[in-house]
Coordinates of C-alpha atoms in Angstrom, one line a residue:
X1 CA -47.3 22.0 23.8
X2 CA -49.3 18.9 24.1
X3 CA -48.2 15.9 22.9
X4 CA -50.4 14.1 19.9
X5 CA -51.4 11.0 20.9
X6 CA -53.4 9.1 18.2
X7 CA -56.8 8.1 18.9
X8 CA -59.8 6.0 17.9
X9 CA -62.6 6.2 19.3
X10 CA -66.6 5.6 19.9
X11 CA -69.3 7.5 21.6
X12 CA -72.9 6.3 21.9
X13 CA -75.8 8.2 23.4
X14 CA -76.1 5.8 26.4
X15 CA -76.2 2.1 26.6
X16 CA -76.7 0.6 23.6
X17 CA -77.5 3.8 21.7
X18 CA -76.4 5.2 18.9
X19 CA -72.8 4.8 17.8
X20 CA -70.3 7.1 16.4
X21 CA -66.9 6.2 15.5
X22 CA -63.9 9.0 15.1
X23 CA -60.1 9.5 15.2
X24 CA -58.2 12.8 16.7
X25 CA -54.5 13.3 17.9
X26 CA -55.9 15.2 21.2
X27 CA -59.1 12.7 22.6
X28 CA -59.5 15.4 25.5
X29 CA -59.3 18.3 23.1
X30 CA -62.1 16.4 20.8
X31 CA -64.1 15.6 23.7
X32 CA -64.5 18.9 24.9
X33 CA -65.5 20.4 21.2
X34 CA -68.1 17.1 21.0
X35 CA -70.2 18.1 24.4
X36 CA -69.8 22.0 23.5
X37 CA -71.9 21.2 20.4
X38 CA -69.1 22.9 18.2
X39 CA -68.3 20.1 15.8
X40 CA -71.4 20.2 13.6
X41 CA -72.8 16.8 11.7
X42 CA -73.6 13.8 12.9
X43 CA -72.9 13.6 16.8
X44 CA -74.4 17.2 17.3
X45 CA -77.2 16.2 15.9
X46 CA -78.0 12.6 17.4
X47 CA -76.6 14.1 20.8
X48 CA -73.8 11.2 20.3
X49 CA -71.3 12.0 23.4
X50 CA -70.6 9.4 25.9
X51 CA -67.0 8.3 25.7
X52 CA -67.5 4.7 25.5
X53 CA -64.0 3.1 24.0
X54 CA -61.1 4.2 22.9
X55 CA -57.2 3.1 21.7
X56 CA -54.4 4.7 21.0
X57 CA -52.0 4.1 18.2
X58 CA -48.6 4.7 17.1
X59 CA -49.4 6.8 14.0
X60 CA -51.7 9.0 13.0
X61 CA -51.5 7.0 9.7
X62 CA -51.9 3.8 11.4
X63 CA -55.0 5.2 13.8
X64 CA -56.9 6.3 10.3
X65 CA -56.5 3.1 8.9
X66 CA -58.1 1.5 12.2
X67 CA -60.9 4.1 12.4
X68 CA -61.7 2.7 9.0
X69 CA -61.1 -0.5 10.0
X70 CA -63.9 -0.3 12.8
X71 CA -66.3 2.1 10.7
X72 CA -66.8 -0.5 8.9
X73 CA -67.6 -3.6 11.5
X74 CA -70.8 -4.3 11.9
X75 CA -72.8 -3.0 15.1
X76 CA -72.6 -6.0 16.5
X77 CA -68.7 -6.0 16.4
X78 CA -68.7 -2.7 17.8
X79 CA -70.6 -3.2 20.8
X80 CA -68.3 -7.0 21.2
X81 CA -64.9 -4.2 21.4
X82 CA -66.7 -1.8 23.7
X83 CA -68.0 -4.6 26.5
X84 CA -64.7 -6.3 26.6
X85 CA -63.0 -2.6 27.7
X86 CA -66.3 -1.2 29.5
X87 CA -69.5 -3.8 29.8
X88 CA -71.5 -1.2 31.5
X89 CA -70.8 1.7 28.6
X90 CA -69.8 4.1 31.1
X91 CA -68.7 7.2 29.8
X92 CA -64.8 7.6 30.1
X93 CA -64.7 10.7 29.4
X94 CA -64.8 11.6 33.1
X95 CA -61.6 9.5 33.5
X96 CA -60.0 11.8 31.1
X97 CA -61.3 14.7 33.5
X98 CA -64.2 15.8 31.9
X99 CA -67.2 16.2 34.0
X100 CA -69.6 14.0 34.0
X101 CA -72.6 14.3 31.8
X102 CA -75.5 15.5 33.5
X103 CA -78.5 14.5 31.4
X104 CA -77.1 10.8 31.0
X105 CA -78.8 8.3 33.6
X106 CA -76.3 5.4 34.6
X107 CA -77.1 2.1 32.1
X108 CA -79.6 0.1 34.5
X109 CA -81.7 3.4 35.0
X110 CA -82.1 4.2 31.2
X111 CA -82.4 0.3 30.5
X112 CA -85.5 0.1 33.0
X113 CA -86.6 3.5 31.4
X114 CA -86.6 2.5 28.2
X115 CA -89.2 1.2 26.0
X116 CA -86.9 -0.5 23.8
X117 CA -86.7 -4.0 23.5
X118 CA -83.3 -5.3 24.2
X119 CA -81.6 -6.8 21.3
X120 CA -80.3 -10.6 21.4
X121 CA -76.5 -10.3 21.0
X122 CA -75.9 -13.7 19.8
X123 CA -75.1 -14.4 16.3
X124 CA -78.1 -14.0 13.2
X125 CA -80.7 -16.4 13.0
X126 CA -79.7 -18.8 10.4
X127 CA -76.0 -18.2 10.4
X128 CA -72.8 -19.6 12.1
X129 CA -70.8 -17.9 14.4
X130 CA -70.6 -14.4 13.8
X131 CA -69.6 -14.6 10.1
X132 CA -66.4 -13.2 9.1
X133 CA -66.1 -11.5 12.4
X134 CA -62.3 -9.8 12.9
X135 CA -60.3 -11.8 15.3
X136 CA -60.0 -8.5 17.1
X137 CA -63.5 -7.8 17.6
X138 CA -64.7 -11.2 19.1
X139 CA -61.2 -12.4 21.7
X140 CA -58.0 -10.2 21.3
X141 CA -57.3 -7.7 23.8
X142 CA -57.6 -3.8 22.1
X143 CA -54.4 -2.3 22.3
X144 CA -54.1 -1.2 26.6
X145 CA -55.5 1.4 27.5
X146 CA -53.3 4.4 28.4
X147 CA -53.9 6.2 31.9
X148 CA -55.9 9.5 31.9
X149 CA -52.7 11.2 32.3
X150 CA -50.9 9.8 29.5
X151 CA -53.6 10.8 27.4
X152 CA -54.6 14.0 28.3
X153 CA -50.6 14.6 28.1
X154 CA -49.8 16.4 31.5
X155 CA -47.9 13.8 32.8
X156 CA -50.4 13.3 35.9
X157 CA -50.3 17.3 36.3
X158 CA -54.3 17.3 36.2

């Protein structure tokens, strides 16, 4: 049996897309049901399923209470904890030992591609410093990362 290791994390579409925010005890387990389409709601239908951070906690209790914690920063606090972890949004997933997703272009090709106009991600005009921004969310460290063995639980077995 697999051991539960609590997770938060986020997926986007691609760089700077659309965010989603979850929690699960098995990240590979969840990944796998996200790009299979069989979790219905929100990330089937915005296509949300690029591994783009993630953390692991002690607790299930304790990795709720975070995944509320960061459901409820701001976008801009959300992308701050993503780029310290992975400035490129690449999708780490595939670290986990997922395949890579086929119909995602790497960030500078869908940045060129886009149409979008690239939001400024310094603080609102008018206002200080991001206002009441976490400590967590603008310098400390996340919690370290755990190696694609430790979290898929196979001990480095593949």
């Amino acid at each position: 049996m697999r051991e539960r290791i609590p997770t938060v994390y986020i997926l986007a579409t691609g760089f700077y897309g659309t965010l989603y925010t979850g929690v699960t005890p098995n990240l590979v387990g969840r990944m796998m049901q996200h790009r299979a389409g069989a979790l219905r709601g929100y990330t089937k239908k915005y296509s949300v399923m690029r591994l783009v951070y993630y953390e692991v906690a002690d607790t299930m209790e304790v990795a709720i209470r975070r995944e509320k914690q960061v459901k409820r920063y701001k976008r801009e606090w959300k992308r701050n904890l993503i780029e310290r972890q992975n400035p490129a949004w690449n999708d780490l997933a595939v670290g986990l030992g997922l395949e890579p997703l086929a119909e995602l272009r790497p960030a500078a090709q869908a940045s060129q591609a886009s149409d979008e106009v690239p939001r400024h991600p310094g603080p609102v005009p008018g206002s200080s410093e991001p206002q009441a921004m976490p400590p967590e969310a603008r310098t400390a460290s996340p919690a370290e990362p755990w190696t694609p063995e430790q979290v898929r639980g196979d001990g480095g077995r593949g």
